[in-house]
CSV table of C-alpha atoms in Angstrom, one decimal:
chain,number,residue,atom,x,y,z
A,1,UNK,CA,0.0,0.0,0.0
A,2,UNK,CA,2.5,2.6,1.1
A,3,UNK,CA,4.8,1.3,-1.6
A,4,UNK,CA,2.4,2.4,-4.3
A,5,UNK,CA,2.1,5.9,-2.7
A,6,UNK,CA,5.8,6.5,-2.5
A,7,UNK,CA,6.8,5.1,-5.9
A,8,UNK,CA,4.7,7.5,-7.9
A,9,UNK,CA,6.6,10.8,-7.0
A,10,UNK,CA,9.8,8.9,-7.2
A,11,UNK,CA,9.1,7.8,-10.7
A,12,UNK,CA,8.2,11.4,-11.6
A,13,UNK,CA,11.6,12.6,-10.3
A,14,UNK,CA,13.3,9.9,-12.3
A,15,UNK,CA,11.6,11.1,-15.5
A,16,UNK,CA,12.6,14.6,-14.8
A,17,UNK,CA,16.2,13.6,-14.3
A,18,UNK,CA,16.2,11.5,-17.4
A,19,UNK,CA,14.8,14.5,-19.3
A,20,UNK,CA,17.7,16.5,-17.9
A,21,UNK,CA,20.1,13.9,-19.2
A,22,UNK,CA,18.5,14.1,-22.6
A,23,UNK,CA,18.9,17.9,-22.6
A,24,UNK,CA,22.5,17.5,-21.7
A,25,UNK,CA,23.1,15.1,-24.6
A,26,UNK,CA,21.4,17.4,-27.0
A,27,UNK,CA,23.5,20.3,-25.8
A,28,UNK,CA,26.6,18.2,-26.3
A,29,UNK,CA,25.7,17.2,-29.8
A,30,UNK,CA,24.9,20.9,-30.6
A,31,UNK,CA,28.3,21.9,-29.3
A,32,UNK,CA,30.0,19.4,-31.5
A,33,UNK,CA,28.0,20.5,-34.5
A,34,UNK,CA,28.9,24.2,-33.9
A,35,UNK,CA,32.5,23.2,-33.5
A,36,UNK,CA,32.5,21.4,-36.8
A,37,UNK,CA,30.7,24.2,-38.5
A,38,UNK,CA,33.3,26.8,-37.1
A,39,UNK,CA,36.0,24.5,-38.3
A,40,UNK,CA,34.6,24.2,-41.8
A,41,UNK,CA,34.3,27.9,-42.0
A,42,UNK,CA,37.8,28.3,-40.8
A,43,UNK,CA,39.2,25.7,-43.2
A,44,UNK,CA,37.5,27.4,-46.1
A,45,UNK,CA,39.4,30.6,-45.4
A,46,UNK,CA,42.7,28.8,-45.1
A,47,UNK,CA,44.9,28.9,-48.1
A,48,UNK,CA,48.3,27.5,-49.1
A,49,UNK,CA,50.3,29.6,-51.6
A,50,UNK,CA,49.5,27.3,-54.6
A,51,UNK,CA,45.8,27.7,-53.8
A,52,UNK,CA,46.0,31.5,-53.5
A,53,UNK,CA,47.8,31.6,-56.9
A,54,UNK,CA,45.5,29.2,-58.8
A,55,UNK,CA,42.2,30.2,-57.2
A,56,UNK,CA,42.7,33.6,-55.5
A,57,UNK,CA,40.1,34.8,-52.9
A,58,UNK,CA,38.4,38.2,-53.8
A,59,UNK,CA,40.7,41.1,-53.0
A,60,UNK,CA,40.0,42.5,-49.5
A,61,UNK,CA,38.5,39.2,-48.2
A,62,UNK,CA,40.0,38.2,-44.9
A,63,UNK,CA,41.8,34.9,-45.3
A,64,UNK,CA,44.6,32.9,-43.7
A,65,UNK,CA,47.7,32.0,-45.6
A,66,UNK,CA,49.9,29.1,-44.4
A,67,UNK,CA,53.3,28.0,-45.7
A,68,UNK,CA,57.1,28.2,-45.2
A,69,UNK,CA,59.0,31.5,-45.0
A,70,UNK,CA,61.4,31.3,-47.9
A,71,UNK,CA,65.1,31.4,-46.9
A,72,UNK,CA,66.7,34.6,-47.8
A,73,UNK,CA,63.4,36.4,-48.5
A,74,UNK,CA,63.0,38.2,-45.2
A,75,UNK,CA,63.7,42.0,-45.5
A,76,UNK,CA,63.2,44.6,-42.7
A,77,UNK,CA,62.1,47.9,-44.0
A,78,UNK,CA,64.0,51.1,-43.0
A,79,UNK,CA,61.3,52.0,-40.4
A,80,UNK,CA,62.3,48.9,-38.4
A,81,UNK,CA,58.8,47.5,-37.9
A,82,UNK,CA,57.6,46.6,-41.4
A,83,UNK,CA,58.9,43.3,-42.8
A,84,UNK,CA,58.6,41.8,-46.3
A,85,UNK,CA,59.0,38.1,-46.9
A,86,UNK,CA,57.9,35.3,-49.3
A,87,UNK,CA,55.7,32.4,-48.2
A,88,UNK,CA,56.1,29.3,-50.4
A,89,UNK,CA,54.8,25.7,-50.4
A,90,UNK,CA,57.2,24.3,-53.0
A,91,UNK,CA,54.9,25.0,-56.0
A,92,UNK,CA,54.0,28.7,-55.6
A,93,UNK,CA,55.3,31.8,-53.8
A,94,UNK,CA,53.4,34.7,-52.4
A,95,UNK,CA,55.0,38.0,-51.2
A,96,UNK,CA,53.8,39.1,-47.8
A,97,UNK,CA,54.1,42.4,-46.0
A,98,UNK,CA,53.6,42.8,-42.2
A,99,UNK,CA,53.9,45.6,-39.8
A,100,UNK,CA,54.2,44.8,-36.1
A,101,UNK,CA,55.8,42.5,-33.5
A,102,UNK,CA,56.7,39.0,-34.8
A,103,UNK,CA,56.4,35.8,-32.6
A,104,UNK,CA,59.6,34.2,-31.3
A,105,UNK,CA,59.5,31.3,-33.6
A,106,UNK,CA,59.0,33.3,-36.8
A,107,UNK,CA,62.1,32.8,-38.9
A,108,UNK,CA,63.3,31.9,-42.4
A,109,UNK,CA,62.8,28.3,-43.3
A,110,UNK,CA,60.1,27.8,-40.7
A,111,UNK,CA,56.3,27.6,-41.0
A,112,UNK,CA,54.0,30.6,-40.7
A,113,UNK,CA,50.2,31.3,-40.6
A,114,UNK,CA,49.4,34.8,-41.7
A,115,UNK,CA,46.0,36.4,-41.2
A,116,UNK,CA,45.2,39.2,-43.6
A,117,UNK,CA,44.0,39.9,-47.1
A,118,UNK,CA,45.3,39.9,-50.7
A,119,UNK,CA,46.0,43.3,-52.2
A,120,UNK,CA,45.2,44.0,-55.9
A,121,UNK,CA,48.9,43.9,-56.7
A,122,UNK,CA,49.3,40.3,-55.7
A,123,UNK,CA,50.9,41.0,-52.3
A,124,UNK,CA,49.4,39.6,-49.1
A,125,UNK,CA,49.1,42.1,-46.3
A,126,UNK,CA,49.1,40.3,-42.9
A,127,UNK,CA,47.5,41.8,-39.8
A,128,UNK,CA,48.6,38.9,-37.6
A,129,UNK,CA,51.5,36.4,-37.8
A,130,UNK,CA,51.5,33.1,-36.1
A,131,UNK,CA,54.6,30.9,-36.1
A,132,UNK,CA,54.0,27.2,-37.0
A,133,UNK,CA,56.7,24.7,-36.1
A,134,UNK,CA,57.2,21.4,-37.9
A,135,UNK,CA,57.2,17.9,-36.6
A,136,UNK,CA,61.0,17.7,-36.3
A,137,UNK,CA,62.6,17.9,-32.9
A,138,UNK,CA,66.3,18.5,-33.1
A,139,UNK,CA,68.5,19.8,-30.2
A,140,UNK,CA,70.4,23.0,-30.8
A,141,UNK,CA,73.8,21.6,-30.1
A,142,UNK,CA,73.2,18.4,-32.0
A,143,UNK,CA,72.5,20.4,-35.1
A,144,UNK,CA,75.9,22.0,-34.9
A,145,UNK,CA,77.5,18.8,-33.9
A,146,UNK,CA,76.2,16.8,-36.8
A,147,UNK,CA,77.4,19.6,-39.1
A,148,UNK,CA,80.8,19.4,-37.6
A,149,UNK,CA,80.8,15.6,-37.6
A,150,UNK,CA,79.8,15.7,-41.3
A,151,UNK,CA,82.7,18.0,-41.9
A,152,UNK,CA,85.0,15.6,-40.0
A,153,UNK,CA,83.6,12.7,-41.9
A,154,UNK,CA,84.1,14.4,-45.3
A,155,UNK,CA,87.7,15.3,-44.4
A,156,UNK,CA,88.3,11.7,-43.2
A,157,UNK,CA,87.1,10.2,-46.4
A,158,UNK,CA,88.7,12.7,-48.8
A,159,UNK,CA,92.1,12.3,-47.2
B,1,UNK,CA,67.0,34.6,-32.5
B,2,UNK,CA,65.1,37.6,-31.2
B,3,UNK,CA,64.9,38.2,-27.5
B,4,UNK,CA,61.2,37.7,-26.8
B,5,UNK,CA,59.0,36.1,-24.2
B,6,UNK,CA,60.8,34.3,-21.4
B,7,UNK,CA,59.9,30.6,-21.9
B,8,UNK,CA,60.6,29.5,-18.3
B,9,UNK,CA,57.3,30.8,-16.7
B,10,UNK,CA,55.4,28.8,-19.3
B,11,UNK,CA,57.5,25.7,-18.7
B,12,UNK,CA,57.3,25.9,-15.0
B,13,UNK,CA,53.5,26.5,-15.0
B,14,UNK,CA,53.0,23.5,-17.3
B,15,UNK,CA,55.0,21.2,-15.1
B,16,UNK,CA,53.4,22.5,-11.8
B,17,UNK,CA,49.9,22.1,-13.3
B,18,UNK,CA,50.5,18.5,-14.5
B,19,UNK,CA,52.3,17.3,-11.4
B,20,UNK,CA,49.8,18.9,-8.9
B,21,UNK,CA,46.8,17.6,-10.9
B,22,UNK,CA,48.2,14.1,-11.2
B,23,UNK,CA,49.0,14.0,-7.5
B,24,UNK,CA,45.6,15.3,-6.5
B,25,UNK,CA,43.9,12.7,-8.6
B,26,UNK,CA,45.9,9.8,-7.1
B,27,UNK,CA,45.3,11.1,-3.5
B,28,UNK,CA,41.6,11.6,-4.1
B,29,UNK,CA,41.1,8.2,-5.7
B,30,UNK,CA,43.1,6.5,-3.0
B,31,UNK,CA,41.0,8.1,-0.2
B,32,UNK,CA,37.7,7.3,-1.9
B,33,UNK,CA,38.8,3.7,-2.4
B,34,UNK,CA,39.9,3.3,1.3
B,35,UNK,CA,36.6,4.8,2.5
B,36,UNK,CA,34.5,2.6,0.2
B,37,UNK,CA,36.3,-0.6,1.1
B,38,UNK,CA,36.2,0.2,4.8
B,39,UNK,CA,32.4,0.8,4.6
B,40,UNK,CA,32.0,-2.6,2.8
B,41,UNK,CA,33.8,-4.3,5.7
B,42,UNK,CA,31.6,-2.6,8.3
B,43,UNK,CA,28.4,-3.5,6.5
B,44,UNK,CA,29.7,-7.1,6.2
B,45,UNK,CA,30.5,-7.4,9.9
B,46,UNK,CA,27.1,-6.0,11.1
C,1,UNK,CA,36.9,-14.0,-20.4
C,2,UNK,CA,34.4,-14.5,-17.7
C,3,UNK,CA,37.1,-15.5,-15.3
C,4,UNK,CA,37.9,-11.8,-14.9
C,5,UNK,CA,34.3,-11.0,-14.4
C,6,UNK,CA,34.4,-12.5,-10.9
C,7,UNK,CA,34.8,-9.6,-8.5
C,8,UNK,CA,36.8,-11.8,-6.1
C,9,UNK,CA,39.3,-12.7,-8.7
C,10,UNK,CA,39.5,-9.1,-9.8
C,11,UNK,CA,40.3,-8.0,-6.3
C,12,UNK,CA,43.1,-10.6,-5.8
C,13,UNK,CA,44.7,-9.2,-8.9
C,14,UNK,CA,44.0,-5.5,-8.3
C,15,UNK,CA,45.1,-5.4,-4.6
C,16,UNK,CA,48.8,-6.0,-5.2
C,17,UNK,CA,48.8,-4.4,-8.7
C,18,UNK,CA,47.6,-1.0,-7.4
C,19,UNK,CA,50.7,-0.1,-5.3
C,20,UNK,CA,53.0,-1.7,-7.7
C,21,UNK,CA,51.7,0.5,-10.6
C,22,UNK,CA,51.8,3.6,-8.4
C,23,UNK,CA,55.4,3.0,-7.3
C,24,UNK,CA,56.8,2.1,-10.7
C,25,UNK,CA,54.9,4.9,-12.4
C,26,UNK,CA,56.0,7.5,-9.9
C,27,UNK,CA,59.7,6.5,-10.3
C,28,UNK,CA,59.5,6.7,-14.1
C,29,UNK,CA,57.6,10.0,-14.0
C,30,UNK,CA,60.0,11.5,-11.5
C,31,UNK,CA,63.0,10.5,-13.6
C,32,UNK,CA,61.7,11.6,-16.9
C,33,UNK,CA,60.2,14.9,-15.7
C,34,UNK,CA,63.4,15.8,-13.9
C,35,UNK,CA,65.3,15.1,-17.1
C,36,UNK,CA,62.7,17.1,-19.1
C,37,UNK,CA,62.9,20.1,-16.7
C,38,UNK,CA,66.6,20.2,-16.0
C,39,UNK,CA,68.6,18.1,-18.5
C,40,UNK,CA,66.8,18.1,-21.9
C,41,UNK,CA,68.6,20.2,-24.5
C,42,UNK,CA,67.0,23.3,-26.0
C,43,UNK,CA,65.4,22.7,-29.3
C,44,UNK,CA,66.7,24.2,-32.5
C,45,UNK,CA,63.7,26.4,-33.1
C,46,UNK,CA,61.5,26.2,-30.0
C,47,UNK,CA,64.3,26.7,-27.5
C,48,UNK,CA,63.4,25.9,-23.9
C,49,UNK,CA,59.7,25.8,-24.6
C,50,UNK,CA,60.2,22.2,-25.9
C,51,UNK,CA,60.3,21.0,-22.3
C,52,UNK,CA,56.5,21.3,-22.2
C,53,UNK,CA,56.4,18.4,-24.6
C,54,UNK,CA,57.1,15.9,-21.8
C,55,UNK,CA,53.8,16.6,-20.0
C,56,UNK,CA,51.7,17.7,-23.0
C,57,UNK,CA,52.1,14.6,-25.2
C,58,UNK,CA,51.5,12.0,-22.4
C,59,UNK,CA,48.4,14.0,-21.4
C,60,UNK,CA,47.1,14.0,-24.9
C,61,UNK,CA,47.7,10.3,-25.3
C,62,UNK,CA,45.9,9.5,-22.0
C,63,UNK,CA,43.0,11.7,-22.9
C,64,UNK,CA,42.5,9.7,-26.0
C,65,UNK,CA,43.4,6.3,-24.4
C,66,UNK,CA,40.9,7.1,-21.6
C,67,UNK,CA,38.0,7.3,-24.1
C,68,UNK,CA,39.2,4.2,-25.9
C,69,UNK,CA,39.0,2.4,-22.5
C,70,UNK,CA,35.4,3.7,-22.1
C,71,UNK,CA,34.5,2.5,-25.6
C,72,UNK,CA,35.9,-1.0,-25.1
C,73,UNK,CA,34.3,-1.3,-21.7
C,74,UNK,CA,31.0,-0.2,-23.2
C,75,UNK,CA,31.2,-2.8,-25.9
C,76,UNK,CA,32.1,-5.5,-23.3
C,77,UNK,CA,29.1,-4.4,-21.3
C,78,UNK,CA,26.6,-4.5,-24.1
C,79,UNK,CA,27.8,-7.5,-26.0
C,80,UNK,CA,29.0,-9.8,-23.2
C,81,UNK,CA,27.1,-8.3,-20.2
C,82,UNK,CA,30.4,-8.3,-18.4
C,83,UNK,CA,29.7,-7.2,-14.8
C,84,UNK,CA,32.9,-5.3,-14.3
C,85,UNK,CA,32.7,-3.5,-17.6
C,86,UNK,CA,30.3,-0.7,-16.5
C,87,UNK,CA,32.5,-0.1,-13.5
C,88,UNK,CA,35.7,0.0,-15.7
C,89,UNK,CA,34.1,2.6,-18.1
C,90,UNK,CA,33.0,4.8,-15.2
C,91,UNK,CA,36.4,4.5,-13.5
C,92,UNK,CA,38.3,5.7,-16.6
C,93,UNK,CA,36.1,8.8,-17.2
C,94,UNK,CA,37.4,11.2,-14.6
C,95,UNK,CA,41.1,10.5,-15.1
C,96,UNK,CA,40.6,10.7,-18.9
C,97,UNK,CA,38.9,14.1,-18.5
C,98,UNK,CA,41.6,15.4,-16.3
C,99,UNK,CA,44.4,14.5,-18.6
C,100,UNK,CA,42.4,16.0,-21.5
C,101,UNK,CA,42.2,19.2,-19.5
C,102,UNK,CA,46.0,19.1,-18.7
C,103,UNK,CA,46.7,18.6,-22.4
C,104,UNK,CA,44.6,21.6,-23.4
C,105,UNK,CA,46.1,23.8,-20.6
C,106,UNK,CA,49.8,22.8,-21.3
C,107,UNK,CA,49.1,23.1,-25.1
C,108,UNK,CA,47.9,26.7,-24.5
C,109,UNK,CA,51.0,27.4,-22.4
C,110,UNK,CA,53.1,26.1,-25.2
C,111,UNK,CA,51.2,27.9,-27.9
C,112,UNK,CA,51.7,31.4,-26.4
C,113,UNK,CA,55.5,31.5,-26.7
C,114,UNK,CA,55.8,29.1,-29.6
C,115,UNK,CA,53.0,30.1,-32.0
C,116,UNK,CA,52.2,33.6,-30.6
C,117,UNK,CA,48.7,32.7,-29.5
C,118,UNK,CA,47.0,31.0,-26.5
C,119,UNK,CA,44.3,29.4,-28.6
C,120,UNK,CA,43.4,28.9,-32.2
C,121,UNK,CA,40.3,27.3,-33.6
C,122,UNK,CA,42.5,24.7,-35.3
C,123,UNK,CA,41.3,21.2,-36.0
C,124,UNK,CA,43.4,19.5,-33.4
C,125,UNK,CA,42.6,22.0,-30.7
C,126,UNK,CA,38.9,22.0,-31.4
C,127,UNK,CA,38.5,18.2,-31.5
C,128,UNK,CA,40.4,17.9,-28.2
C,129,UNK,CA,38.0,20.5,-26.7
C,130,UNK,CA,35.1,18.4,-28.0
C,131,UNK,CA,36.7,15.4,-26.3
C,132,UNK,CA,36.7,17.2,-23.0
C,133,UNK,CA,32.9,18.1,-23.4
C,134,UNK,CA,32.2,14.4,-24.3
C,135,UNK,CA,33.9,13.4,-21.0
C,136,UNK,CA,31.7,15.8,-19.1
C,137,UNK,CA,28.6,14.4,-20.8
C,138,UNK,CA,29.6,10.9,-20.1
C,139,UNK,CA,30.4,11.5,-16.4
C,140,UNK,CA,27.0,13.3,-15.9
C,141,UNK,CA,25.2,10.5,-17.8
C,142,UNK,CA,27.0,7.6,-16.0
C,143,UNK,CA,26.4,9.3,-12.6
C,144,UNK,CA,22.7,9.9,-13.3
C,145,UNK,CA,22.0,6.4,-14.5
C,146,UNK,CA,23.8,4.9,-11.5
C,147,UNK,CA,21.9,7.1,-9.0
C,148,UNK,CA,18.6,6.4,-10.6
C,149,UNK,CA,19.2,2.7,-11.0
C,150,UNK,CA,18.5,3.0,-14.7
C,151,UNK,CA,20.3,0.6,-17.0
C,152,UNK,CA,23.9,1.9,-17.6
C,153,UNK,CA,23.4,0.9,-21.3
C,154,UNK,CA,22.5,4.6,-22.1
C,155,UNK,CA,26.0,5.7,-21.0
C,156,UNK,CA,27.5,2.7,-22.7
C,157,UNK,CA,26.0,3.7,-26.0
C,158,UNK,CA,27.2,7.3,-25.5
C,159,UNK,CA,30.7,5.9,-24.9
C,160,UNK,CA,30.6,3.9,-28.1
C,161,UNK,CA,29.3,6.8,-30.2
C,162,UNK,CA,31.8,9.2,-28.8
C,163,UNK,CA,34.7,7.1,-29.8
C,164,UNK,CA,34.3,8.5,-33.3
C,165,UNK,CA,36.1,11.6,-32.0
C,166,UNK,CA,39.3,9.7,-31.2
C,167,UNK,CA,40.4,9.1,-34.9
C,168,UNK,CA,39.1,12.6,-35.7
C,169,UNK,CA,41.6,14.0,-33.2
C,170,UNK,CA,44.4,11.8,-34.7
C,171,UNK,CA,43.8,12.8,-38.3
C,172,UNK,CA,42.7,16.4,-37.6
C,173,UNK,CA,46.2,17.7,-38.3
C,174,UNK,CA,46.1,16.2,-41.8
C,175,UNK,CA,42.5,16.9,-42.7
C,176,UNK,CA,42.4,20.5,-41.5
C,177,UNK,CA,45.9,21.7,-42.2
C,178,UNK,CA,46.4,24.7,-39.9
C,179,UNK,CA,48.7,25.6,-37.1
C,180,UNK,CA,49.3,22.4,-35.2
C,181,UNK,CA,52.2,20.4,-36.5
C,182,UNK,CA,51.7,16.9,-38.0
C,183,UNK,CA,52.6,13.9,-35.8
C,184,UNK,CA,56.3,13.4,-35.0
C,185,UNK,CA,55.9,9.8,-34.2
C,186,UNK,CA,54.2,7.2,-36.3
C,187,UNK,CA,54.7,3.4,-36.7
C,188,UNK,CA,58.4,2.7,-37.0
C,189,UNK,CA,59.6,6.3,-37.7
C,190,UNK,CA,60.3,9.3,-35.7
C,191,UNK,CA,61.1,12.9,-36.6
C,192,UNK,CA,62.5,13.3,-33.1
C,193,UNK,CA,66.1,13.2,-31.9
C,194,UNK,CA,66.7,10.5,-29.3
C,195,UNK,CA,67.4,13.1,-26.7
C,196,UNK,CA,63.7,14.0,-26.9
C,197,UNK,CA,62.2,10.6,-28.0
C,198,UNK,CA,63.4,8.3,-25.1
C,199,UNK,CA,62.5,10.6,-22.2
C,200,UNK,CA,59.1,11.3,-23.9
C,201,UNK,CA,58.4,7.5,-24.1
C,202,UNK,CA,59.5,7.1,-20.4
C,203,UNK,CA,57.2,10.0,-19.3
C,204,UNK,CA,54.3,8.5,-21.3
C,205,UNK,CA,54.8,5.1,-19.7
C,206,UNK,CA,55.1,6.7,-16.3
C,207,UNK,CA,51.9,8.7,-16.7
C,208,UNK,CA,50.1,5.6,-18.2
C,209,UNK,CA,51.1,3.4,-15.2
C,210,UNK,CA,49.7,6.1,-12.8
C,211,UNK,CA,46.6,6.4,-14.9
C,212,UNK,CA,46.1,2.6,-14.7
C,213,UNK,CA,46.5,2.7,-10.9
C,214,UNK,CA,43.9,5.4,-10.7
C,215,UNK,CA,41.5,3.4,-12.8
C,216,UNK,CA,42.0,0.4,-10.6
C,217,UNK,CA,41.5,2.4,-7.4
C,218,UNK,CA,38.3,3.9,-8.8
C,219,UNK,CA,37.1,0.5,-9.9
C,220,UNK,CA,37.7,-0.9,-6.4
C,221,UNK,CA,35.8,2.1,-4.9
C,222,UNK,CA,32.8,1.6,-7.2
C,223,UNK,CA,32.8,-2.1,-6.6
C,224,UNK,CA,33.0,-1.8,-2.8
C,225,UNK,CA,30.1,0.7,-2.9
C,226,UNK,CA,28.0,-1.6,-5.1
C,227,UNK,CA,28.7,-4.6,-2.8
C,228,UNK,CA,27.9,-2.6,0.4
C,229,UNK,CA,24.6,-1.3,-1.2
C,230,UNK,CA,23.6,-4.8,-2.2
C,231,UNK,CA,24.3,-6.1,1.3
C,232,UNK,CA,22.3,-3.3,2.9
C,233,UNK,CA,19.4,-3.9,0.6
C,234,UNK,CA,19.4,-7.7,1.4
C,235,UNK,CA,19.4,-6.9,5.1
C,236,UNK,CA,16.5,-4.5,4.8
C,237,UNK,CA,14.5,-7.2,3.0
C,238,UNK,CA,15.3,-9.8,5.7
C,239,UNK,CA,14.3,-7.5,8.6
C,240,UNK,CA,11.1,-6.6,6.7
C,241,UNK,CA,10.1,-10.2,6.5
C,242,UNK,CA,10.6,-11.0,10.2
C,243,UNK,CA,7.4,-10.0,12.0
C,244,UNK,CA,9.2,-9.4,15.4
C,245,UNK,CA,8.3,-5.7,15.8
C,246,UNK,CA,5.7,-5.8,18.5
C,247,UNK,CA,2.6,-4.2,17.1
C,248,UNK,CA,1.9,-7.2,14.9
């Protein structure tokens, strides 16, 4: 008798909590969908140099350009804060200009992601620079050592 | 290389965070386990 | 298979294994992190920031491994009705979520000096954040189903569906080429100098042993709770049946 009386509100609370759980799951799926949507949006505005050359975005459209800073291309303008460099991906090259503070890891021969827009003259004007590093992990000293060892090895064999 | 951000605060913060969080997780799990196993023994004895 | 399903047999294995994993894991971790903090060489481009690698990569691996454990336990629960499987899945959720959070936080601390930003909506970063929210959802769901005595199959299904995100995380750096670098380690080849590779593997093993110990401890706690509850329920039933309370 008493059992029937207590089990009814208990069941109700159970249903309410299950509804809460369903809401939580729906919210989660929505979050995942928003994330993928944001990602697709972001990916569609991401260009590598060969894409920007073959299928350029409309001039003035905010896009992101990713690639390698070509060795020997980095030039600091006389004002000291404006820099010019070339971003390449092996197939195409895009000249970039940027004014501002550069991140530590930004250097020639290393990866970069530039946010900005294409100008009518084919130059990319960057508002933000992000340094992208590659998958290689090489100690600083070892890099010098292997160069020296190579030298030694070459001398050894040519003797 | 340009002199830029000092990397050490970032390195130390990462290590401190990882070590403290791991230790806290172990300690908390250990205490919860001891408490639960003690309760089981008490219930059994009664 | 069902030999391990026996809680008694599980306990005879888990009792000595827990401290052994903790001690061995702590030793490995202490050694590899001390090396990472004080002895590892500066990297050619990243400089000293590279040290964060030794906590970031193991945390990322355990965040993904934790969900793989949940998925396998969920399959074992649904297919074989393995009695310890639901407990194993629940036990792996909190440590998995915590290591995912550590991965995101240390990645952010790495990104600021190395990339020049705390956060980017990059494929790898976004999918890792989604993993953290999946953990929160699973923990809430598993807790609610256990409290309400509802079948834990709902959370098991959630665990199996959510595993889709794990390969997405792995391939995200190739699918959405953006700021996160591609993997340095894959089957049989490494783009890492041995000075970084071996300590990283040691740190990963150390963190993994501690993770396993935490999962075992949480399993033992959940098992003890379940056994105590069952005992109390049985006792309550027994005393109800006995009409010794006077008024009758």
